Short mmCIF file of C-alpha atoms in Angstrom, two decimals:
data_model
loop_
_atom_site.label_atom_id
_atom_site.label_comp_id
_atom_site.label_asym_id
_atom_site.label_seq_id
_atom_site.Cartn_x
_atom_site.Cartn_y
_atom_site.Cartn_z
CA MET Q 327 35.75 -46.20 6.74
CA ARG Q 328 32.93 -48.25 4.74
CA LYS Q 329 31.17 -49.04 7.75
CA ALA Q 330 31.45 -45.59 9.04
CA VAL Q 331 29.60 -44.34 6.09
CA PRO Q 332 26.15 -45.56 6.73
CA VAL Q 333 26.22 -43.81 9.96
CA PHE Q 334 27.71 -40.72 9.13
CA LEU Q 335 24.87 -40.31 6.46
CA CYS Q 336 22.17 -41.45 9.03
CA LEU Q 337 23.98 -38.69 11.55
CA ALA Q 338 23.80 -36.12 8.66
CA GLY Q 339 20.25 -36.64 8.12
CA VAL Q 340 19.02 -36.45 11.65
CA SER Q 341 21.30 -33.29 12.05
CA LEU Q 342 19.38 -31.70 9.00
CA ILE Q 343 16.40 -32.63 10.68
CA VAL Q 344 17.50 -31.07 13.93
CA VAL Q 345 18.41 -27.73 12.25
CA MET Q 346 14.84 -27.60 10.75
CA TYR Q 347 13.61 -27.80 14.20
CA LEU Q 348 15.94 -25.37 16.16
CA ALA Q 349 15.06 -22.44 14.87
CA PRO Q 350 11.28 -22.34 16.50
CA SER Q 351 13.27 -23.49 19.67
CA TYR Q 352 16.21 -21.21 19.60
CA PHE Q 353 14.78 -18.24 18.47
CA GLN Q 354 11.81 -18.62 20.66
CA GLY Q 355 9.73 -16.21 22.53
CA SER Q 356 6.08 -14.81 22.24
CA ALA Q 357 5.26 -12.49 19.45
CA SER Q 358 6.42 -9.45 21.28
CA SER Q 359 9.66 -10.64 22.63
CA LEU Q 360 12.78 -12.30 21.20
CA THR Q 361 15.02 -15.18 22.49
CA VAL Q 362 18.34 -15.63 20.85
CA VAL Q 363 20.25 -18.66 22.22
CA GLY Q 364 23.78 -19.72 21.19
CA GLY Q 365 24.46 -22.80 19.70
CA SER Q 366 26.42 -26.02 20.66
CA SER Q 367 29.00 -27.82 18.50
CA GLY Q 368 29.20 -31.82 18.78
CA SER Q 369 31.64 -34.07 17.30
CA THR Q 370 32.14 -37.85 17.19
CA GLY Q 371 35.49 -37.73 18.59
CA ALA Q 372 37.68 -40.79 18.62
CA ALA Q 373 35.68 -43.39 20.00
CA GLY Q 374 34.48 -44.36 16.56
CA ALA Q 375 31.23 -45.84 15.36
CA VAL Q 376 30.07 -46.66 19.00
CA GLN Q 377 30.12 -42.91 19.82
CA GLN Q 378 28.65 -41.87 16.51
CA SER Q 379 25.61 -44.38 17.32
CA ARG Q 380 24.88 -42.87 20.68
CA ARG Q 381 25.11 -39.27 19.34
CA VAL Q 382 22.70 -40.35 16.60
CA ALA Q 383 20.29 -41.70 19.24
CA GLN Q 384 20.66 -38.36 21.38
CA LEU Q 385 19.90 -36.75 18.32
CA GLU Q 386 16.76 -38.56 17.39
CA LYS Q 387 15.63 -37.90 21.12
CA GLU Q 388 16.41 -34.26 20.49
CA VAL Q 389 14.07 -34.29 17.31
CA GLU Q 390 11.37 -35.85 19.38
CA ARG Q 391 11.78 -33.21 22.13
CA LEU Q 392 11.83 -30.46 19.47
CA LYS Q 393 8.47 -31.63 17.70
CA GLU Q 394 7.03 -31.21 21.56
CA VAL Q 395 8.35 -27.37 21.35
CA LEU Q 396 6.72 -27.04 17.83
CA ALA Q 397 3.60 -28.70 18.85
CA ARG Q 398 3.33 -26.34 21.61
CA GLU Q 399 4.44 -23.05 19.52
CA GLN Q 400 1.58 -23.69 17.15
CA ALA Q 401 -0.94 -24.15 19.97
CA ALA Q 402 0.50 -20.79 21.52
CA SER Q 403 -0.11 -19.35 17.90
CA ALA Q 404 -3.76 -20.23 18.26
CA ASP Q 405 -4.08 -19.21 21.76
CA PRO Q 406 -2.77 -15.35 22.15
CA LYS Q 407 -2.86 -15.58 25.75
CA ARG Q 408 -0.47 -18.56 25.81
CA ALA Q 409 1.70 -16.88 23.09
CA SER Q 410 2.51 -14.23 25.72
CA VAL Q 411 4.37 -16.84 27.87
CA SER Q 412 7.70 -17.87 27.16
CA LEU Q 413 8.05 -21.25 25.48
CA ALA Q 414 11.63 -22.24 26.46
CA ILE Q 415 11.84 -26.08 27.20
CA PRO Q 416 14.71 -27.02 29.36
CA ASP Q 417 17.11 -29.07 27.12
CA PRO Q 418 18.55 -32.07 29.19
CA SER Q 419 21.22 -32.45 26.49
CA MET Q 420 22.51 -28.91 26.87
CA GLU Q 421 22.97 -27.48 30.43
CA ASN Q 422 22.84 -24.00 31.51
CA ARG Q 423 21.43 -23.33 28.09
CA ASP Q 424 19.96 -19.95 29.79
CA SER Q 425 23.48 -18.75 30.77
CA PHE Q 426 24.36 -18.02 27.09
CA SER Q 427 21.10 -16.99 25.68
CA VAL Q 428 19.61 -13.15 25.51
CA ASN Q 429 15.81 -12.52 26.18
CA ILE Q 430 14.81 -8.90 24.70
CA ASP Q 431 10.98 -7.66 25.72
CA LEU Q 432 10.43 -5.56 22.31
CA LEU Q 433 7.96 -3.59 24.52
CA GLU Q 434 10.51 -2.21 26.76
CA PHE Q 435 13.14 -2.18 24.40
CA LEU Q 436 10.92 -0.01 22.05
CA GLY Q 437 8.81 2.07 24.63
CA LYS Q 438 5.30 1.99 24.35
CA GLN Q 439 4.94 4.71 21.72
CA HIS Q 440 7.33 2.91 19.26
CA PHE Q 441 6.01 -0.66 20.08
CA PHE Q 442 2.74 0.25 18.50
CA ALA Q 443 3.40 3.19 16.15
CA GLY Q 444 6.93 2.03 14.63
CA ILE Q 445 9.87 4.06 14.77
CA GLY Q 446 9.55 5.86 11.34
CA TRP Q 447 6.86 8.59 10.61
CA ASP Q 448 5.20 6.54 7.96
CA PRO Q 449 1.43 7.58 8.04
CA ILE Q 450 -1.06 6.22 5.13
CA GLY Q 451 -2.82 9.47 5.31
CA CYS Q 452 -3.90 12.39 7.71
CA MET Q 453 -7.52 13.29 8.51
CA ALA Q 454 -8.22 16.76 9.99
CA GLY Q 455 -10.38 17.12 12.93
CA TRP Q 456 -13.41 19.43 13.65
CA LYS Q 457 -11.31 22.53 14.84
CA ALA Q 458 -9.15 22.31 11.94
CA MET Q 459 -11.69 21.36 9.16
CA PHE Q 460 -14.31 23.89 10.26
CA PRO Q 461 -12.83 27.28 11.56
CA ASN Q 462 -15.87 28.82 12.59
CA ILE Q 463 -17.51 25.71 14.62
CA THR Q 464 -18.48 26.51 18.17
CA ASN Q 465 -17.12 24.56 20.95
CA GLU Q 466 -20.56 23.61 22.11
CA GLU Q 467 -20.60 21.67 18.53
CA VAL Q 468 -17.33 20.13 19.24
CA PHE Q 469 -18.26 18.84 22.62
CA ALA Q 470 -21.47 17.39 21.27
CA GLY Q 471 -19.60 15.64 18.50
CA ARG Q 472 -16.80 14.18 20.98
CA ASP Q 473 -19.22 13.05 23.51
CA LYS Q 474 -20.84 11.08 21.09
CA MET Q 475 -17.70 9.77 19.86
CA VAL Q 476 -16.77 8.41 23.33
CA LEU Q 477 -19.79 6.56 23.52
CA GLU Q 478 -19.50 4.69 20.45
CA LEU Q 479 -15.71 3.79 21.05
CA ARG Q 480 -16.47 2.87 24.54
CA ALA Q 481 -19.19 0.56 23.40
CA LYS Q 482 -17.07 -1.08 20.74
CA LEU Q 483 -14.31 -1.60 23.40
CA ALA Q 484 -17.00 -3.22 25.67
CA ASP Q 485 -17.93 -5.56 23.01
CA ILE Q 486 -14.23 -6.50 21.99
CA LYS Q 487 -13.98 -7.15 26.08
CA LYS Q 488 -17.05 -8.75 26.56
CA VAL Q 489 -18.04 -6.25 29.39
CA LYS Q 490 -20.68 -3.83 29.86
CA SER Q 491 -20.15 -0.35 28.77
CA GLU Q 492 -20.66 1.36 32.12
CA ASP Q 493 -17.78 -0.99 33.26
CA ILE Q 494 -15.28 0.90 31.36
CA PRO Q 495 -14.04 4.51 32.55
CA THR Q 496 -13.14 6.75 29.82
CA ASP Q 497 -10.59 8.66 31.63
CA LYS Q 498 -8.29 5.62 32.15
CA VAL Q 499 -5.85 4.16 30.04
CA TYR Q 500 -6.41 0.58 28.49
CA HIS Q 501 -3.46 -1.28 30.81
CA GLU Q 502 -5.15 0.13 33.63
CA ILE Q 503 -8.56 -0.90 33.00
CA PHE Q 504 -7.75 -4.35 31.96
CA GLY Q 505 -4.56 -5.29 33.46
CA LYS Q 506 -3.27 -5.54 37.09
CA GLY Q 507 -3.10 -1.77 37.82
CA PRO Q 508 -1.71 1.48 36.37
CA ASP Q 509 2.01 0.07 36.50
CA ASP Q 510 1.37 -3.00 34.31
CA VAL Q 511 2.09 -1.64 30.89
CA ALA Q 512 3.69 -5.07 30.11
CA MET Q 513 0.42 -6.59 29.54
CA LEU Q 514 0.13 -4.30 26.43
CA ALA Q 515 2.42 -6.73 24.90
CA SER Q 516 0.58 -10.12 25.48
CA ASP Q 517 -3.37 -8.53 25.52
CA PRO Q 518 -5.09 -10.69 23.00
CA ASP Q 519 -7.67 -7.67 22.20
CA ILE Q 520 -5.56 -4.80 21.98
CA ASP Q 521 -4.42 -5.09 18.45
CA LEU Q 522 -8.46 -5.46 17.31
CA TRP Q 523 -9.27 -2.39 19.55
CA ARG Q 524 -6.31 -0.35 17.65
CA LYS Q 525 -7.79 -1.36 14.19
CA GLU Q 526 -11.31 -0.38 15.20
CA ILE Q 527 -10.67 3.14 16.13
CA ILE Q 528 -10.31 4.92 12.98
CA PRO Q 529 -13.14 3.14 11.11
CA ILE Q 530 -15.80 4.29 13.97
CA MET Q 531 -14.14 7.82 13.51
CA THR Q 532 -14.93 7.81 9.77
CA LYS Q 533 -18.65 8.88 9.94
CA TYR Q 534 -17.36 12.27 11.94
CA MET Q 535 -14.68 12.80 9.03
CA GLY Q 536 -15.99 15.59 6.61
CA ARG Q 537 -14.69 18.14 4.36
CA GLY Q 538 -16.14 21.25 2.81
CA ASP Q 539 -17.88 24.28 4.34
CA PRO Q 540 -20.29 23.86 7.24
CA GLY Q 541 -22.39 26.70 5.88
CA GLN Q 542 -22.99 25.05 2.31
CA ARG Q 543 -21.87 21.70 1.67
CA ILE Q 544 -19.94 18.85 3.80
CA GLU Q 545 -18.88 15.63 1.92
CA SER Q 546 -17.76 12.16 3.56
CA ILE Q 547 -14.02 11.67 3.79
CA LEU Q 548 -15.06 8.47 1.99
CA VAL Q 549 -17.20 9.76 -0.81
CA ASP Q 550 -14.89 8.10 -3.37
CA THR Q 551 -15.21 4.65 -1.84
CA CYS Q 552 -18.56 4.31 -0.06
CA LYS Q 553 -21.55 4.26 -2.19
CA HIS Q 554 -23.85 5.03 1.07
CA VAL Q 555 -22.55 8.52 1.13
CA LYS Q 556 -21.67 9.20 -2.76
CA GLY Q 557 -23.36 12.35 -4.10
CA LYS Q 558 -24.80 13.25 -0.50
CA ALA Q 559 -24.05 16.63 1.18
CA PHE Q 560 -24.35 16.85 4.96
CA LYS Q 561 -24.96 19.16 7.52
CA LEU Q 562 -22.70 19.21 10.77
CA GLU Q 563 -25.20 17.55 12.73
CA GLN Q 564 -25.54 14.48 10.46
CA LEU Q 565 -21.92 13.86 10.98
CA GLY Q 566 -21.59 10.94 13.47
CA THR Q 567 -24.98 9.25 12.73
CA ALA Q 568 -26.11 6.54 10.47
CA GLU Q 569 -26.55 8.48 7.47
CA ALA Q 570 -22.28 9.15 7.34
CA ASP Q 571 -21.78 6.02 8.16
CA CYS Q 572 -19.93 3.76 6.16
CA LEU Q 573 -18.72 1.26 8.24
CA PRO Q 574 -21.40 -1.33 7.63
CA GLU Q 575 -20.86 -1.08 3.85
CA LEU Q 576 -17.07 -1.24 3.83
CA GLY Q 577 -16.23 -3.18 6.95
CA THR Q 578 -13.16 -2.45 9.49
CA GLU Q 579 -10.83 -4.07 7.60
CA ALA Q 580 -11.19 -2.16 4.45
CA ILE Q 581 -11.36 1.08 6.19
CA ALA Q 582 -8.17 0.27 8.18
CA ARG Q 583 -6.05 -0.72 5.09
CA THR Q 584 -7.22 2.34 3.66
CA LEU Q 585 -6.91 5.14 6.27
CA GLY Q 586 -4.53 3.28 8.61
CA VAL Q 587 -4.64 2.45 12.43
CA TRP Q 588 -4.68 4.16 15.46
CA HIS Q 589 -1.32 5.02 16.79
CA ASP Q 590 -1.80 4.54 20.76
CA PRO Q 591 -4.63 2.01 21.63
CA ASP Q 592 -3.44 2.46 25.36
CA MET Q 593 -4.95 6.19 25.41
CA PRO Q 594 -7.98 7.09 27.58
CA ILE Q 595 -11.23 6.95 25.53
CA ILE Q 596 -11.91 10.47 26.14
CA ASP Q 597 -8.14 11.37 24.96
CA ILE Q 598 -8.56 9.61 21.79
CA ALA Q 599 -11.97 11.60 20.73
CA THR Q 600 -10.91 14.99 22.25
CA GLY Q 601 -7.47 14.48 20.30
CA TRP Q 602 -9.36 13.77 17.06
CA PHE Q 603 -11.73 16.81 17.29
CA GLU Q 604 -9.33 19.13 18.25
CA TYR Q 605 -6.43 18.29 15.84
CA GLY Q 606 -7.42 15.10 13.56
CA THR Q 607 -5.06 12.17 13.22
CA CYS Q 608 -2.77 10.36 10.78
CA GLY Q 609 -3.59 6.65 10.25
CA LEU Q 610 -0.37 4.49 10.72
CA GLN Q 611 0.58 1.22 8.51
CA TYR Q 612 -1.73 -1.68 8.85
CA ARG Q 613 0.87 -4.04 9.12
CA ASP Q 614 -1.26 -7.20 8.89
CA GLY Q 615 -3.45 -5.25 11.85
CA MET Q 616 -0.53 -5.87 14.25
CA SER Q 617 1.34 -3.45 16.51
CA PHE Q 618 5.00 -2.49 14.98
CA GLY Q 619 6.63 -4.54 17.78
CA LYS Q 620 4.58 -7.73 17.00
CA TRP Q 621 4.76 -7.20 13.34
CA LEU Q 622 8.58 -6.53 13.53
CA ARG Q 623 9.22 -9.91 15.40
CA THR Q 624 7.09 -12.28 13.56
CA LYS Q 625 7.42 -10.71 9.86
CA ARG Q 626 10.77 -9.16 9.80
CA MET Q 627 12.88 -11.25 11.95
CA PHE Q 628 14.30 -14.93 11.46
CA THR Q 629 12.42 -14.78 8.15
CA PRO Q 630 14.68 -15.65 5.19
CA ASP Q 631 13.11 -12.95 2.67
CA TRP Q 632 14.02 -10.37 5.00
CA MET Q 633 17.75 -11.44 6.40
CA THR Q 634 18.68 -8.25 4.35
CA PHE Q 635 22.06 -7.28 6.32
CA ALA Q 636 25.41 -8.85 5.02
CA VAL Q 637 26.11 -11.17 7.68
CA ALA Q 638 25.76 -15.07 7.93
CA THR Q 639 23.26 -15.88 10.39
CA PRO Q 640 19.61 -15.23 11.51
CA GLU Q 641 20.72 -14.25 14.92
CA GLN Q 642 23.39 -11.93 13.75
CA ASP Q 643 20.75 -10.51 11.04
CA ALA Q 644 18.28 -9.84 14.14
CA VAL Q 645 21.12 -8.08 16.46
CA VAL Q 646 21.91 -5.51 13.58
CA LEU Q 647 18.30 -5.07 13.08
CA LEU Q 648 17.69 -4.37 16.77
CA PHE Q 649 20.79 -2.04 16.70
CA ASP Q 650 19.23 -0.18 13.62
CA VAL Q 651 15.83 0.51 15.21
CA MET Q 652 17.53 1.68 18.28
CA TYR Q 653 19.79 4.29 16.20
CA GLU Q 654 16.32 5.65 14.68
CA LYS Q 655 14.50 5.38 18.02
CA MET Q 656 17.38 7.67 19.70
CA ALA Q 657 17.47 9.65 16.27
CA VAL Q 658 21.34 9.39 16.48
CA PHE Q 659 21.33 10.77 12.70
CA THR Q 660 20.31 14.27 14.27
CA LYS Q 661 23.24 14.21 16.41
CA GLN Q 662 26.20 13.94 13.79
CA TYR Q 663 28.11 16.39 12.27
CA TRP Q 664 30.49 17.27 9.47
CA LEU Q 665 32.20 20.71 9.71
CA GLY Q 666 29.32 21.84 11.82
CA THR Q 667 26.66 20.66 9.66
CA ILE Q 668 24.07 17.81 10.40
CA ASN Q 669 24.93 14.73 8.40
CA MET Q 670 22.41 12.07 8.52
CA GLN Q 671 24.32 9.52 7.02
CA ASN Q 672 24.92 6.26 8.95
CA PRO Q 673 28.79 6.35 9.85
CA PHE Q 674 29.36 2.95 8.65
CA ASP Q 675 27.89 4.09 5.26
CA MET Q 676 30.07 7.41 5.27
CA TYR Q 677 33.08 5.34 5.45
CA SER Q 678 31.89 2.98 2.88
CA ILE Q 679 30.80 5.95 0.25
CA GLN Q 680 33.98 7.88 0.98
CA ASP Q 681 36.14 5.05 0.07
CA ILE Q 682 34.18 4.47 -3.29
CA LEU Q 683 35.10 8.11 -4.05
CA PHE Q 684 38.65 7.64 -3.44
CA THR Q 685 38.63 4.33 -5.36
CA VAL Q 686 36.38 5.18 -8.34
CA ARG Q 687 37.34 9.03 -8.59
CA PRO Q 688 34.13 10.08 -10.08
CA THR Q 689 34.24 13.79 -11.49
CA PHE Q 690 30.46 14.14 -11.24
CA MET Q 691 28.33 12.94 -8.51
CA LEU Q 692 24.62 13.34 -8.37
CA GLU Q 693 22.78 13.18 -4.97
CA THR Q 694 19.08 13.26 -4.59
CA GLY Q 695 17.81 14.46 -1.35
CA THR Q 696 19.90 17.09 0.13
CA ALA Q 697 18.36 17.70 3.61
CA ASN Q 698 20.60 19.69 5.68
CA GLY Q 699 23.38 19.41 3.11
CA GLY Q 700 25.87 17.70 5.44
CA SER Q 701 26.26 14.74 3.13
CA ALA Q 702 27.06 17.14 -0.10
CA LEU Q 703 29.59 18.92 2.08
CA LEU Q 704 31.10 15.73 3.08
CA TRP Q 705 31.33 14.43 -0.19
CA ALA Q 706 32.81 17.89 -1.40
CA SER Q 707 35.52 17.54 1.46
CA VAL Q 708 36.55 13.95 0.39
CA MET Q 709 36.79 15.28 -3.41
CA HIS Q 710 39.36 18.20 -2.02
CA LEU Q 711 41.47 15.63 -0.05
CA CYS Q 712 41.64 13.29 -3.11
CA GLY Q 713 42.30 16.54 -5.31
CA MET Q 714 45.51 17.17 -3.17
CA GLU Q 715 46.91 14.17 -5.61
CA ASP Q 716 44.55 14.01 -8.31
CA LYS Q 717 43.47 17.42 -10.51
CA LYS Q 718 40.52 15.87 -11.89
CA MET Q 719 39.28 15.16 -8.38
CA ASP Q 720 39.96 18.73 -7.52
CA GLU Q 721 37.59 19.94 -10.27
CA ALA Q 722 35.06 17.19 -9.64
CA LYS Q 723 31.55 18.48 -9.12
CA ILE Q 724 28.39 17.52 -6.98
CA ALA Q 725 24.78 18.24 -7.99
CA THR Q 726 22.35 17.89 -5.11
CA ILE Q 727 18.44 18.11 -5.69
CA ASP Q 728 15.72 18.71 -2.87
CA VAL Q 729 12.21 20.33 -2.96
CA ILE Q 730 13.69 22.21 -0.04
CA GLU Q 731 16.74 24.58 0.26
CA PRO Q 732 19.21 23.43 3.07
CA ALA Q 733 17.85 25.30 6.10
CA TRP Q 734 20.41 27.03 8.53
CA GLU Q 735 19.60 29.79 11.13
CA ALA Q 736 22.19 29.97 14.25
CA GLY Q 737 20.39 28.01 17.23
CA LYS Q 738 17.66 27.19 15.41
CA GLY Q 739 16.73 23.63 15.05
CA THR Q 740 14.98 21.86 11.83
CA TRP Q 741 13.67 18.28 11.74
CA GLY Q 742 16.98 16.90 11.01
CA GLY Q 743 18.72 18.58 14.02
CA VAL Q 744 20.48 21.60 15.21
CA PRO Q 745 23.09 22.71 12.47
CA ARG Q 746 26.10 24.69 13.95
CA ALA Q 747 27.16 26.17 10.66
CA ASP Q 748 25.72 26.84 6.91
CA PRO Q 749 27.04 24.19 4.50
CA THR Q 750 26.35 26.42 1.53
CA GLN Q 751 28.81 29.03 2.84
CA HIS Q 752 31.71 26.56 3.24
CA LYS Q 753 34.19 27.28 0.62
CA LEU Q 754 34.31 23.58 -0.39
CA TRP Q 755 30.47 23.60 -1.25
CA LYS Q 756 30.92 26.81 -3.20
CA LYS Q 757 34.03 25.24 -5.11
CA HIS Q 758 32.46 21.60 -5.72
CA VAL Q 759 28.48 21.46 -5.09
CA THR Q 760 25.46 23.04 -7.01
CA PHE Q 761 22.33 22.80 -5.62
CA ILE Q 762 19.23 22.31 -7.67
CA LYS Q 763 15.69 22.98 -6.35
CA GLY Q 764 12.92 21.00 -7.47
CA SER Q 765 11.43 17.41 -7.98
CA THR Q 766 14.42 15.06 -8.82
CA VAL Q 767 12.12 13.11 -11.39
CA ASP Q 768 11.13 16.70 -12.99
CA GLU Q 769 11.91 16.57 -16.88
CA THR Q 770 13.61 19.79 -16.92
CA ILE Q 771 15.89 18.94 -13.80
CA VAL Q 772 16.68 15.47 -15.42
CA LYS Q 773 17.81 17.21 -18.61
CA GLN Q 774 20.05 19.61 -16.74
CA VAL Q 775 21.74 16.55 -14.66
CA LYS Q 776 22.26 14.54 -17.92
CA ALA Q 777 23.84 17.84 -19.34
CA MET Q 778 26.08 18.06 -16.47
CA ALA Q 779 26.95 14.28 -16.35
CA ALA Q 780 27.84 14.25 -20.15
CA GLY Q 781 31.58 13.33 -20.87
CA GLN Q 782 31.99 12.62 -16.87
CA LYS Q 783 32.93 9.61 -14.61
CA VAL Q 784 29.40 9.32 -12.95
CA MET Q 785 28.19 8.34 -9.61
CA VAL Q 786 25.05 8.30 -8.30
CA LEU Q 787 23.33 8.46 -4.60
CA LEU Q 788 19.44 8.20 -4.55
CA ASP Q 789 18.42 9.33 -1.03
CA SER Q 790 15.20 11.75 -1.49
CA HIS Q 791 11.58 10.28 -0.88
CA HIS Q 792 11.73 6.69 -0.02
CA SER Q 793 8.64 5.41 -1.56
CA GLU Q 794 8.86 2.22 -4.06
CA ALA Q 795 7.19 4.37 -6.95
CA HIS Q 796 9.52 7.42 -6.37
CA VAL Q 797 12.79 5.30 -5.91
CA THR Q 798 11.59 3.16 -9.19
CA ASP Q 799 11.42 6.47 -11.27
CA GLU Q 800 14.53 7.58 -9.92
CA MET Q 801 16.51 4.70 -10.97
CA ALA Q 802 15.05 4.44 -14.40
CA VAL Q 803 16.41 8.12 -15.12
CA TYR Q 804 19.74 8.45 -13.05
CA CYS Q 805 21.22 4.89 -12.64
CA PRO Q 806 22.09 4.46 -16.31
CA LEU Q 807 24.14 7.50 -16.02
CA VAL Q 808 26.69 5.62 -14.25
CA SER Q 809 30.21 4.95 -15.51
CA VAL Q 810 31.50 1.34 -15.86
CA GLY Q 811 33.11 0.55 -12.51
CA SER Q 812 31.06 3.40 -10.66
CA TYR Q 813 28.20 2.91 -8.69
CA CYS Q 814 24.68 3.86 -8.16
CA ILE Q 815 23.74 3.65 -4.50
CA VAL Q 816 20.07 3.42 -3.54
CA GLU Q 817 19.96 4.79 -0.03
CA ASP Q 818 17.88 3.78 2.97
CA THR Q 819 17.16 0.29 1.52
CA LYS Q 820 16.04 -0.44 5.35
CA MET Q 821 13.06 1.39 5.25
CA SER Q 822 11.58 -1.50 3.49
CA ARG Q 823 11.92 -3.79 6.18
CA TRP Q 824 10.68 -1.83 9.15
CA ALA Q 825 8.54 0.73 7.49
CA SER Q 826 6.46 -0.05 4.35
CA ASN Q 827 7.44 -0.86 0.62
CA GLY Q 828 10.18 1.41 -0.60
CA PRO Q 829 13.72 1.25 -2.09
CA LEU Q 830 14.48 -2.29 -1.69
CA GLU Q 831 11.64 -3.37 -3.74
CA SER Q 832 12.62 -0.71 -6.24
CA VAL Q 833 16.51 -2.36 -6.35
CA LYS Q 834 15.15 -5.97 -7.01
CA LYS Q 835 12.90 -4.79 -9.59
CA PHE Q 836 15.88 -2.70 -11.32
CA LEU Q 837 18.35 -5.46 -11.07
CA ALA Q 838 15.89 -8.29 -12.79
CA SER Q 839 15.84 -5.97 -16.22
CA HIS Q 840 19.48 -4.49 -15.64
CA PRO Q 841 22.02 -7.04 -15.90
CA GLU Q 842 25.08 -4.38 -16.31
CA PHE Q 843 24.43 -3.55 -12.69
CA GLU Q 844 25.23 -5.90 -9.75
CA MET Q 845 24.76 -5.98 -5.69
CA ASP Q 846 28.32 -5.16 -3.90
CA ARG Q 847 27.82 -6.30 -0.67
CA ASP Q 848 31.53 -6.06 0.33
CA ARG Q 849 30.58 -2.47 0.37
CA GLU Q 850 27.98 -2.97 3.38
CA LEU Q 851 30.46 -2.40 6.38
CA LEU Q 852 28.22 -4.80 8.83
CA TYR Q 853 25.41 -2.08 9.68
CA SER Q 854 24.41 -0.49 6.46
CA HIS Q 855 21.39 1.86 5.89
CA HIS Q 856 21.66 0.64 1.98
CA ALA Q 857 21.71 -2.75 2.56
CA MET Q 858 21.51 -4.29 -0.79
CA GLY Q 859 21.76 -0.88 -2.35
CA TYR Q 860 25.25 -0.62 -3.37
CA LEU Q 861 24.75 -1.38 -7.13
CA LYS Q 862 27.94 -1.47 -9.14
CA ARG Q 863 28.08 -0.99 -13.03
CA ILE Q 864 29.84 -3.67 -14.39
CA SER Q 865 29.30 -3.52 -18.17
#
């Protein structure tokens, strides 16, 4: 045994090095594709130290091979054109590895729209076009402004692609112009210039963006951040000229971070300009200047800080994340019904929360974010069932808060689907649920909720506006109402992962200063929208 110890330690050391290098190799692919490859188990067997020594030599050889992989991957990162090519290098020590690997092209998986724009409506801000901003504007004035913008956009794209402006048709999509033809949509994932083009579009538009009355005073939309236009009043014909241009002062990067990026850089230039003048636009999250697909792959997958699901390995986490993306992309939440009412809760979380209701037996539940009212009706149903053997649960109450009342009209759809029944007319709603209209952090409403919670066994669900600031405010006033042994559940923490800063950041800050709460990850049933958000009060 003593003689085997040094060999074992050496093997362990080499194995550790191999593990460190495996991640880039086995989770490889371009910035817009994902390859997950299964592992291989090895054993020293019964042949003793000789076989162990051979295995060590094999692993050392594997380390050298993986160093080559890493070097090639780093080179590909520096060269976007090479980054579009799969970096898989055949492993001589593991035959038929491709037979148990899965390669997912995120452009095909998401579709072009979601690949660039993302799966959630998460704009930084929206800017009205000329027709919306200036109701009395003539078509001639709109067309004149549009044509100027078209020329500028074409010149910028020509500069990016190092071609002549006249060589860029304004009525063709990007991939048809710079790819192999109208069917070469796949080139959008690997084109080295597409993200730069996408980032440049809204900054060019800003000198056309004004607010005010054409007959009196028009201000630049950047009046609060750009000295060049501060205090100036413009005539309509001055918009789109150097007099209203803040790009030289602020730069593309700063404007894109402030106003966002264009949603679809594949659009023909004429459609980009026409769309803005007719309707305006909403700038989407900057995401390091990358398309959503590339950002998701490089910043939110196989990254320890963002392995949020309650699973054991990065591969498992990636699979659950992609399932979540597909769930959102297909808007499954608009097709889930409880007693005829749309219930947008993920079914995994529905089961977990109903079990908390059964085991904790709260007599008062607060829900922020009513939406269609389906979830409140579900919780009322569980209270009713528990109440068949527990009088206190039969008398339990739910307060649900929203700025908009639950909408229902037979056969008419809402943003959350097409309800089949009015939850507020159900006898269980009338028995258990109180709807409160208004902001969840309004002082009057907070006082009302605290009065309702007094002397009760309290459970809290936070599911209204999912920005970090709002969730932080909600947690500060409502989580302390929770009874020991019960839960403050911060919902849709997943939005921090695929959208922008949100509930998860709020949870981490809250826990850092509230030791009386802890995450209960056992409540996360594999696929949870509320990963790390089930906070149990322990003292």
